[in-house]
Coordinates of C-alpha atoms in Angstrom, one line a residue:
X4 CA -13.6 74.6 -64.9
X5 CA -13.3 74.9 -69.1
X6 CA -12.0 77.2 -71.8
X7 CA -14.3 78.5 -73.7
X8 CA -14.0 80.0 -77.2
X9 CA -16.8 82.6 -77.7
X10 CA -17.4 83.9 -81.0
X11 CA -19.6 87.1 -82.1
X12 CA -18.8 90.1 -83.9
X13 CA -21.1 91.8 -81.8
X14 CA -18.7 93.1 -78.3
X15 CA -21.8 93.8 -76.4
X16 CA -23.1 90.4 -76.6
X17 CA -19.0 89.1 -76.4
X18 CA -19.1 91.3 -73.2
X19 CA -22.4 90.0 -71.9
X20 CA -21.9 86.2 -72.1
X21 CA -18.0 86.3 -71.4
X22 CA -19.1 87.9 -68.1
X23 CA -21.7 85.2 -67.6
X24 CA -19.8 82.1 -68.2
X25 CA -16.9 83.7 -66.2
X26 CA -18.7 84.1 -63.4
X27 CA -19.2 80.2 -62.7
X28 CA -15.7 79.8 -63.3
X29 CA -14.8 79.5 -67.0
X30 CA -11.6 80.6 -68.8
X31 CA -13.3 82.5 -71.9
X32 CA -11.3 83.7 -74.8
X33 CA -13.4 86.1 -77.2
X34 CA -12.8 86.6 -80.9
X35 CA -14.9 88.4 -83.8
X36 CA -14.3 86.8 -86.9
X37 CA -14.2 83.9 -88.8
X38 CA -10.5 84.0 -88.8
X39 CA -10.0 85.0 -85.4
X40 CA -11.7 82.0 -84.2
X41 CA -9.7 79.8 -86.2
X42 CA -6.4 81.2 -85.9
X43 CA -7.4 80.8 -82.0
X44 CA -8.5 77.1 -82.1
X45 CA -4.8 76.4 -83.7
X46 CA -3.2 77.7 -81.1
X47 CA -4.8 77.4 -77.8
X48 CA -6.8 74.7 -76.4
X49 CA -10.5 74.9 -75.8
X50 CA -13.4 72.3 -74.3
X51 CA -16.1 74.2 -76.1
X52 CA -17.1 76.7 -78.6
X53 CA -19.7 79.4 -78.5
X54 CA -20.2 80.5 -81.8
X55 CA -22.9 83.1 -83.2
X56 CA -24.6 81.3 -86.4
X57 CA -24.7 85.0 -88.2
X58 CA -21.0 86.2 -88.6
X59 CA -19.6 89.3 -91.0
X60 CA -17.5 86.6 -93.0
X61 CA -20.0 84.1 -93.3
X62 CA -21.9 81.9 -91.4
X63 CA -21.3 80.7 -87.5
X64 CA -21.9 76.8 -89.7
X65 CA -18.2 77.5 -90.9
X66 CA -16.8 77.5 -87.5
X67 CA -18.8 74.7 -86.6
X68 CA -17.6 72.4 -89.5
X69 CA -14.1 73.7 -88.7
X70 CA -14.2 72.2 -85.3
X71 CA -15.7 69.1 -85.8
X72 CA -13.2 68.5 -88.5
X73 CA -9.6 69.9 -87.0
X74 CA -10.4 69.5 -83.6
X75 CA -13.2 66.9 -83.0
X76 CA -13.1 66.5 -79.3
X77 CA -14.3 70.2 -79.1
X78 CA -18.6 70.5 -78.6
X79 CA -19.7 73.5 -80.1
X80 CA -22.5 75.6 -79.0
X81 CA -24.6 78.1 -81.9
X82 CA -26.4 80.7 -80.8
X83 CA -28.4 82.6 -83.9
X84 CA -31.4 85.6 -83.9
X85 CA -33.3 83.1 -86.7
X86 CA -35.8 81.8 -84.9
X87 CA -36.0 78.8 -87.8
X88 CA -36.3 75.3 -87.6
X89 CA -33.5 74.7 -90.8
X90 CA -30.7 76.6 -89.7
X91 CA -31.3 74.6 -86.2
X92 CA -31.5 71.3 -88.0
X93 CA -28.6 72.0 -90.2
X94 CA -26.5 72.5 -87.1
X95 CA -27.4 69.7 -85.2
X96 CA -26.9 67.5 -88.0
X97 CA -23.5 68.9 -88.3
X98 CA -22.8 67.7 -84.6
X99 CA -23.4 71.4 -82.3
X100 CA -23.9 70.5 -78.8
X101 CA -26.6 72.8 -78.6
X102 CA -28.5 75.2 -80.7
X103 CA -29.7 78.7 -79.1
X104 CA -32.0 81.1 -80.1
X105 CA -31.6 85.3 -78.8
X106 CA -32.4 86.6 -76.6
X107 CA -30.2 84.0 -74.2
X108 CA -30.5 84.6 -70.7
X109 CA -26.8 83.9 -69.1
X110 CA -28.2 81.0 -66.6
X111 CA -29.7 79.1 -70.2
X112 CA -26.4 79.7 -71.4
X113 CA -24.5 78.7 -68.8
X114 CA -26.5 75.4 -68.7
X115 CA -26.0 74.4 -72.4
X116 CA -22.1 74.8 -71.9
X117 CA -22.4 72.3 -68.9
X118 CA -24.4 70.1 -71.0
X119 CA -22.1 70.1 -73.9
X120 CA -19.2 70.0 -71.2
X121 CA -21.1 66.6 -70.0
X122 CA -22.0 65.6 -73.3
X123 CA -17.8 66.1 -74.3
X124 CA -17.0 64.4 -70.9
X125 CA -18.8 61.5 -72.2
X126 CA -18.0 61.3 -75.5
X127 CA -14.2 61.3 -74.0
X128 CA -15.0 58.4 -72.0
X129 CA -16.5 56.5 -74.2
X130 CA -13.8 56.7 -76.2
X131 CA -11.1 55.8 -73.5
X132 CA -13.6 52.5 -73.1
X133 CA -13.3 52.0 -76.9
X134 CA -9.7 52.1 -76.7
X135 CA -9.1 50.0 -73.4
X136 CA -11.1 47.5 -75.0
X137 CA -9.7 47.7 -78.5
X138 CA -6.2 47.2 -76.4
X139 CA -7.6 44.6 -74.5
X140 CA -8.8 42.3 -77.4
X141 CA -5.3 43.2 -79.2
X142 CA -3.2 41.8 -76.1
X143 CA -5.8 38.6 -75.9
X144 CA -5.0 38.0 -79.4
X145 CA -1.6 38.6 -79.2
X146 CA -1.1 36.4 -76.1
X147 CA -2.9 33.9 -77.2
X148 CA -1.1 33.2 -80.8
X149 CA 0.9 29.9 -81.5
X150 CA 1.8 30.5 -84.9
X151 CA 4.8 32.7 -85.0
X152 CA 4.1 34.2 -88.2
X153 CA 0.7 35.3 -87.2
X154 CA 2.6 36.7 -84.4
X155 CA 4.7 38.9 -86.1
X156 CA 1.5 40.1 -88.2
X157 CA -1.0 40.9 -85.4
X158 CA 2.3 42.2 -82.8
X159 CA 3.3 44.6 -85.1
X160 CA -0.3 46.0 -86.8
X161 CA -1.2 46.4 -83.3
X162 CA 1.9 48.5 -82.2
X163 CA 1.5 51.0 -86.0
X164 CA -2.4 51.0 -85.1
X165 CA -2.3 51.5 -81.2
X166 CA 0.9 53.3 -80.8
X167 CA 1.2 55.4 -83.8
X168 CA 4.8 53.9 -85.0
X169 CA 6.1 54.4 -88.8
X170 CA 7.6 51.0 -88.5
X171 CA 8.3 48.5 -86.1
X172 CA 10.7 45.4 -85.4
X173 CA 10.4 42.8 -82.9
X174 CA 13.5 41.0 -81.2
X175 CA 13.3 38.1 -79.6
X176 CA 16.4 36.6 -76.8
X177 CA 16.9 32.9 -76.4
X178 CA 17.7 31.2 -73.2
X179 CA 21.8 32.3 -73.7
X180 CA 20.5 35.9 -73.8
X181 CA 21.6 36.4 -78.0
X182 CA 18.9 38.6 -79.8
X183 CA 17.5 37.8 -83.4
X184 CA 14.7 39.9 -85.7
X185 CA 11.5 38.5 -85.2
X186 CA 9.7 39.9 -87.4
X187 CA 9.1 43.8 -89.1
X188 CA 6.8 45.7 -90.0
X189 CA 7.8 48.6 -93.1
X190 CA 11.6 48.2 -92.7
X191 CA 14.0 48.7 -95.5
X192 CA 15.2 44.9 -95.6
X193 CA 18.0 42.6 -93.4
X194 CA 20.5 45.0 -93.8
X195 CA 18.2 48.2 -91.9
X196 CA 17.0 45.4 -89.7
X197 CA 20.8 44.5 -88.9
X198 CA 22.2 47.5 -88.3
X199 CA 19.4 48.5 -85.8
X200 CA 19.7 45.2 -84.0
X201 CA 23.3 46.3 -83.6
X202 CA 22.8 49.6 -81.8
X203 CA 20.1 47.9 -79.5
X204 CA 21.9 44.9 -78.7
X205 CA 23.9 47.0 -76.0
X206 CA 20.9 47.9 -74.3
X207 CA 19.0 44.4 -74.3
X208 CA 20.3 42.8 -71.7
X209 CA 19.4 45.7 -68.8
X210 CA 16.3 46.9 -70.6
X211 CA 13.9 47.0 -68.0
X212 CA 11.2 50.1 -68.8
X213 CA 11.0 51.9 -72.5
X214 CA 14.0 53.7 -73.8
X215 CA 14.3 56.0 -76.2
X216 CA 16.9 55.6 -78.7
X217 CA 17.5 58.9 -81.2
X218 CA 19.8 59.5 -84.2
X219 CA 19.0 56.0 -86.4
X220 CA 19.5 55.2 -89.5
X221 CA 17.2 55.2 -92.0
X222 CA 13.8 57.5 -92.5
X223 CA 12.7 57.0 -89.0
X224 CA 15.7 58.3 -86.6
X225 CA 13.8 57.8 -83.1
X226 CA 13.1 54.3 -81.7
X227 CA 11.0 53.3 -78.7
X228 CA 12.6 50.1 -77.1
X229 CA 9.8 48.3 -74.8
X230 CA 10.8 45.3 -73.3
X231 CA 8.8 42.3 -73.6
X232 CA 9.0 41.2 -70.1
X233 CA 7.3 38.0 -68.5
X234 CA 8.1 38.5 -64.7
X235 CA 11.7 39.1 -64.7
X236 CA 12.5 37.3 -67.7
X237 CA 13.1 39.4 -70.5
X238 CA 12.1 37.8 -73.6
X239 CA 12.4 40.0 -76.2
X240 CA 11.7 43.7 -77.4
X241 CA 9.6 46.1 -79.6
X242 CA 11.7 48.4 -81.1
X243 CA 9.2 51.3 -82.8
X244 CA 10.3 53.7 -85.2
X245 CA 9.4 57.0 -85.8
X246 CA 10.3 60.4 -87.9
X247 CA 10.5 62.6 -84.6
X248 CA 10.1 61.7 -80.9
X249 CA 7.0 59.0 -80.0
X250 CA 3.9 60.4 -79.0
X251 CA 3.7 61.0 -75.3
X252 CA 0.4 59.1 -74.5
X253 CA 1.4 55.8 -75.6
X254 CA 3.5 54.4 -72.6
X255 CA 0.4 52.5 -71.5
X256 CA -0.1 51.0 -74.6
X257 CA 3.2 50.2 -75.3
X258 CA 3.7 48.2 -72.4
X259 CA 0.6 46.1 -72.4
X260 CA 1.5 44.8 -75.7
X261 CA 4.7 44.4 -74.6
X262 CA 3.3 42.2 -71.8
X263 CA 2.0 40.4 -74.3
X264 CA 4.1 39.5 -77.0
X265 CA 6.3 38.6 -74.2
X266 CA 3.2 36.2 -72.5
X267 CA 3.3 35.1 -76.7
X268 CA 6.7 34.1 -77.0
X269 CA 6.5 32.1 -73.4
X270 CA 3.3 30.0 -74.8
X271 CA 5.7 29.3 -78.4
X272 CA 8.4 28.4 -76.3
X273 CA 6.0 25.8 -74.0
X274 CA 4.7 24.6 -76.9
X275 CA 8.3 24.0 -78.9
X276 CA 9.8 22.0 -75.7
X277 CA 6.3 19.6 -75.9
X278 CA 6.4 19.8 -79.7
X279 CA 10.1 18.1 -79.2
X280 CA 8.8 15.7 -76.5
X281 CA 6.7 14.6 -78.9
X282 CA 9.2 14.5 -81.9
X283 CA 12.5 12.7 -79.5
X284 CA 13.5 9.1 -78.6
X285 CA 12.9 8.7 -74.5
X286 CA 15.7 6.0 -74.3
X287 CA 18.4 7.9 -76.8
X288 CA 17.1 11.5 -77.3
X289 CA 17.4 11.1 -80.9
X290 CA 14.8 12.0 -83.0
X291 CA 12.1 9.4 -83.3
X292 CA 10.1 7.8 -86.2
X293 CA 7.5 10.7 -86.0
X294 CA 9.9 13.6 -86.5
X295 CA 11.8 11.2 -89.4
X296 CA 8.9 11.2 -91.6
X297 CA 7.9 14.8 -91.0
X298 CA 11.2 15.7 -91.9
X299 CA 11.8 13.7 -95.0
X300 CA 8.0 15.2 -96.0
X301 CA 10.0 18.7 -96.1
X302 CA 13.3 17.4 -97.4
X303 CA 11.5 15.6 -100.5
X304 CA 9.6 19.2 -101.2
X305 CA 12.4 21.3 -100.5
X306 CA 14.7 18.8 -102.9
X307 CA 12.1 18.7 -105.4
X308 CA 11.7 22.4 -106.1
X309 CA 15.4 23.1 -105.9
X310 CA 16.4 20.3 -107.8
X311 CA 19.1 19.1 -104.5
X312 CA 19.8 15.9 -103.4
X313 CA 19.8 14.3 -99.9
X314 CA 20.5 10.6 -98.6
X315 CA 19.3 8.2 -95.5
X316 CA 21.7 5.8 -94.2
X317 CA 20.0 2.8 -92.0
X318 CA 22.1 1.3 -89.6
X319 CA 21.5 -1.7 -87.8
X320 CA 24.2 -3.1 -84.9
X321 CA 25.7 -6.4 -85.5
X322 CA 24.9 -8.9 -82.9
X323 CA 23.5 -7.0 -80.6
X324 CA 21.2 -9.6 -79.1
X325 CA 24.2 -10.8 -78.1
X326 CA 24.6 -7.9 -75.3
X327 CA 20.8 -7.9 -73.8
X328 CA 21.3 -11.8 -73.9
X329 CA 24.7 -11.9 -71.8
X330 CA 24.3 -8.5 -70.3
X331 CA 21.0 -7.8 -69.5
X332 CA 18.6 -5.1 -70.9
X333 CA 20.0 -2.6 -68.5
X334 CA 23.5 -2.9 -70.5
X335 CA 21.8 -3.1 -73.4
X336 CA 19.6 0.5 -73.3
X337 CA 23.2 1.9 -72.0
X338 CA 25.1 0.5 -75.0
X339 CA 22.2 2.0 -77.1
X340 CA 22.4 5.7 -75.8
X341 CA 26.1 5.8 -76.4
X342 CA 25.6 4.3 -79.9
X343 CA 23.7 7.4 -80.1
X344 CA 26.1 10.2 -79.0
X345 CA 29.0 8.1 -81.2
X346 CA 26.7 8.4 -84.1
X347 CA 26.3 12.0 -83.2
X348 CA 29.7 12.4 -83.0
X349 CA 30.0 11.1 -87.2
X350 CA 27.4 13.9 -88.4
X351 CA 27.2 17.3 -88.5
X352 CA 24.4 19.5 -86.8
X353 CA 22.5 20.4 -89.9
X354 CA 21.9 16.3 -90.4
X355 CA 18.9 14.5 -88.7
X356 CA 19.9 11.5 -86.2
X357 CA 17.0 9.2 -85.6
X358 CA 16.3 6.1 -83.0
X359 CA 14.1 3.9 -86.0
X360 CA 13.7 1.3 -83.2
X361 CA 15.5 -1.6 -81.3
X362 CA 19.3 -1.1 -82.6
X363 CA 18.3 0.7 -85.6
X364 CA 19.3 3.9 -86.5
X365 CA 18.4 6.3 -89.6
X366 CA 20.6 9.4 -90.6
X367 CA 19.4 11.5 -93.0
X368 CA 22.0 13.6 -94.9
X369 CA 21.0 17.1 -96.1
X370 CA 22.3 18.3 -99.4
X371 CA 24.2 15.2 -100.2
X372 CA 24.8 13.0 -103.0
X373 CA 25.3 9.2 -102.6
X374 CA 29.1 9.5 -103.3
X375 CA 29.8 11.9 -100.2
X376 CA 27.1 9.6 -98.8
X377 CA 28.9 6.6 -98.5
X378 CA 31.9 8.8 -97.1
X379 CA 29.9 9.9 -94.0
X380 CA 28.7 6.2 -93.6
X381 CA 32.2 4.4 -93.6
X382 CA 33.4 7.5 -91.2
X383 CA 30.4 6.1 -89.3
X384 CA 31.2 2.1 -89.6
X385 CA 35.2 3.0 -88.6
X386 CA 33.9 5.2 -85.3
X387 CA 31.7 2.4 -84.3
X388 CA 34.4 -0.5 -84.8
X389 CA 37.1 1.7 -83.2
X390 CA 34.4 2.5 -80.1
X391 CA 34.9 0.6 -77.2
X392 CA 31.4 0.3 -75.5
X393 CA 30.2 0.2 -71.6
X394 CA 33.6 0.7 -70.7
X395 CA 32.4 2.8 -67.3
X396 CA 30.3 -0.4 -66.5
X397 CA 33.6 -2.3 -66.4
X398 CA 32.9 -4.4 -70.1
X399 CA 34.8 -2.7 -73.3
X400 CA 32.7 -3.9 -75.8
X401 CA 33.7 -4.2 -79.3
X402 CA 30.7 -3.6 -81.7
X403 CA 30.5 -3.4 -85.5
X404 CA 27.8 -2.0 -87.7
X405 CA 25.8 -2.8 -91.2
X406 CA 24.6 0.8 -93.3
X407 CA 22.8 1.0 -95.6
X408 CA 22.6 3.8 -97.8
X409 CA 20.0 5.2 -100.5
X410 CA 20.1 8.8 -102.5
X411 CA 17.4 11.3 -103.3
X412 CA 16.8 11.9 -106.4
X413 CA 19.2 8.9 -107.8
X414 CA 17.9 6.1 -106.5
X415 CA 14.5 7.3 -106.0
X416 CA 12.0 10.3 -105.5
X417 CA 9.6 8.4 -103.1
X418 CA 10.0 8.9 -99.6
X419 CA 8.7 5.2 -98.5
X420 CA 10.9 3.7 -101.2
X421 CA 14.1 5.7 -100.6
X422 CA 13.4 4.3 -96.6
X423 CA 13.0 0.6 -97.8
X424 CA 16.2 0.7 -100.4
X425 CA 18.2 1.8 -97.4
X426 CA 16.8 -0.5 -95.4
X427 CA 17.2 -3.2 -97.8
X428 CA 20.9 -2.1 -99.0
X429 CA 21.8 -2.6 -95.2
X430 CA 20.5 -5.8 -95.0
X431 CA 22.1 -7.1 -97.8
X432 CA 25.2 -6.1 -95.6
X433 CA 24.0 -8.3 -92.6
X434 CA 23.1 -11.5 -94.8
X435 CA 26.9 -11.0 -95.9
X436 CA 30.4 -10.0 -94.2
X437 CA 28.4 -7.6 -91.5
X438 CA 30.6 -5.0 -90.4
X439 CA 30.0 -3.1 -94.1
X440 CA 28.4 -0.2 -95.6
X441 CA 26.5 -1.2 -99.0
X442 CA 24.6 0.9 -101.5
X443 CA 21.1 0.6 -102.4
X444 CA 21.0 -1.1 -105.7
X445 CA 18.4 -3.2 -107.6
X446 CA 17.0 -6.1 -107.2
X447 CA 18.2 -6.2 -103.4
X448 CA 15.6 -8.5 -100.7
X449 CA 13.6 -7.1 -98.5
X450 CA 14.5 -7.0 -94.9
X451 CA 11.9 -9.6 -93.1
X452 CA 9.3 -7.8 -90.9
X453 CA 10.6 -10.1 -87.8
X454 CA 13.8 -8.1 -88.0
X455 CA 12.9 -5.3 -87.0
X456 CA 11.5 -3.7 -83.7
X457 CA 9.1 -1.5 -83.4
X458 CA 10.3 1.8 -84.3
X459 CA 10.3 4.8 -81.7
X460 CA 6.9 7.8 -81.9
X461 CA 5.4 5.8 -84.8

């Protein structure tokens, strides 16, 4: 049935209702004192208290608030010989189960220990519903969260909150199975975060159920690792920290939000292979217009507040009418995706290839000037000349290329104008020799409108 903790300084009455409540099936411990009582509570474990209100120490109200404050989950049950109404009151506002007045026949006594027993039984599930439910909105939110920042936030409030961790860090594996931080929660910066994603890199790729990891560095030697699992794809892990072994009642808990994070980080990656749909040429794979112009947004801010530089080079193929006119438009989209991988080829991974439209082309340059600009571009207009095009279709096509190029912040710090002084510098190129890279200068014409296709994701 329950333990009881009966306390009374009085043996005959410790006798009389110990005898009572053992005889439908309680385990009853019996004390005298004050003291007693709460030494007893810190060391055993008890369902409900029986306390007398009158006690030689003090008052039975002192075991009652000690309860309710160490041990909350515990109903306690006053009996007193007052046959007042403010001792009763006081003691029911200060959460006893029941209050009884002596004489207490053993079957009234036996029935307010089954009620506070029902009313404790309750109480406990009421609280398990709380926390299912509390759980249950953390995962939805969890799951359900695009931004990876917000991620990071929620993931790990909910896994200090839910799970009791001192800190926590989240790892996340990409598709070749290498693991990188997340995010963290209370860790003591990259190089803490580094070293533990050292010593649970070993484990990640068979980490299939929650393993405790012991002897860490840092203030928090134990670590929970719970994989973040979406089927049988692991995704990623939770690695919580704490100053002694985790909790034992937090498997559950852990592993929902596991489930979740892991259902996150599926949704993000969904979302990243549309967002680059969106953001890519269909003909070329280069980036289109759309992702040139969000791009260069960032790369004028980022330039702007660290006082860097960055160029664009617009690129335009010499007489390529030419090859859609003898060749055919078939030959022609070919010749165009391996202008593309040749003009991959020039740049280097950090730099931003775009398809602007028709045979046009944009590059834009990270961190460099217009000097080291024109470099890339003639490394550019030599691969192109030297390229021999279609040569799998049986043609070996010689092409040649104008460039333009145009600096940020030299020639300009507008993003529209640094696009058209590039466009303009190259041009200048066509209406001469062709087969040139030029600089964007002053004074130089516009390119004419009919010139130029419509460019790609506008």
């Amino acid at each position: 049935m329950a333990r009881l903790l009966l306390v009374d300084d009085d043996k005959m009455a410790r006798v009389l209702y110990g005898d009572s409540l053992r005889g439908v099936g309680h385990e009853v411990s019996t004390v005298a004192t004050i003291a007693e009582a709460k030494e007893a509570l810190e060391h055993g474990r008890y369902d409900v208290v029986v306390t007398d209100l009158l006690l030689p120490e003090g008052s039975g109200m002192e075991v009652l608030r000690y309860t309710k404050e160490h041990h909350p989950g515990i109903e306690v049950v006053v009996i007193t010989g007052l046959d007042k109404v403010d001792p009763a009151v006081r003691a029911l506002k200060s959460g006893a189960a029941e209050y009884l007045v002596k004489p207490v026949a053993p079957e009234v006594l036996q029935h307010a220990v089954n009620r506070a027993l029902a009313t404790r039984e309750l109480l406990q599930e009421n609280a398990a519903l709380r926390r299912y439910v509390s759980l249950l909105e953390t995962g939805q939110r969890i799951s359900t969260t695009l931004d990876r920042g917000r991620l990071v936030t929620t993931t790990c409030a909910a896994f200090v909150g839910l799970a009791a961790a001192s800190a926590v860090m989240l790892v996340q594996r990409d598709a070749q199975g290498k693991a990188r931080v997340l995010g963290t929660q209370n860790l003591m910066g990259s190089s803490h975060e580094n070293t533990l994603l050292t010593r649970l890199a070993p484990y990640l790729p068979t980490l299939s159920e929650a393993r405790l990891l012991e002897g860490l560095p840092g203030a928090w030697p134990c670590g929970l690792a719970v994989p973040a699992q979406d089927g049988e794809d692991l995704l990623g892990c939770a690695l919580l920290l704490y100053p002694s072994r985790p909790p034992s009642d937090i498997a559950e808990a852990t592993s929902f939000l596991a489930r979740s994070l892991a259902l996150a980080l599926r949704n993000q990656g969904r979302l990243a292979q549309v967002e680059d749909l969106a953001y890519l040429d269909d003909l070329t794979h280069l980036f289109n217009t759309r992702y040139l112009h969000l791009v260069l947004d960032r790369e004028v801010k980022s330039a702007q507040q660290t006082h860097g530089a960055f160029s664009l080079l617009f690129l335009d193929l010499d007489y390529f009418k030419t090859v859609n006119d003898t060749l055919g438009h078939l030959m022609g989209s070919q010749l165009l995706v391996e202008m593309a991988h040749v003009l991959k080829g020039c740049v280097r991974d950090r730099d931003v290839a775009v398809r602007y439209g028709g045979d046009e082309y944009v590059v834009l340059l990270r961190g460099t000037d217009s000097s080291a600009a024109l470099k890339v571009a003639e490394r550019i207009r030599r691969a192109v000349e030297k390229h021999r095009f279609l040569v799998p279709e049986g043609h070996a096509l010689s092409l040649s290329t104008c460039i333009g190029v145009a600096s940020f912040p030299e020639h300009t710090q507008d993003k529209a104008t640094l696009l058209d002084l590039a466009d303009r510098a190259m041009y200048r190129g066509k209406k001469g020799s062709r087969n040139v890279v030029y600089l964007a200068g002053e004074n130089l014409e516009a390119t004419p409108p009919a010139r130029h296709s419509q460019p790609t994701g506008g």
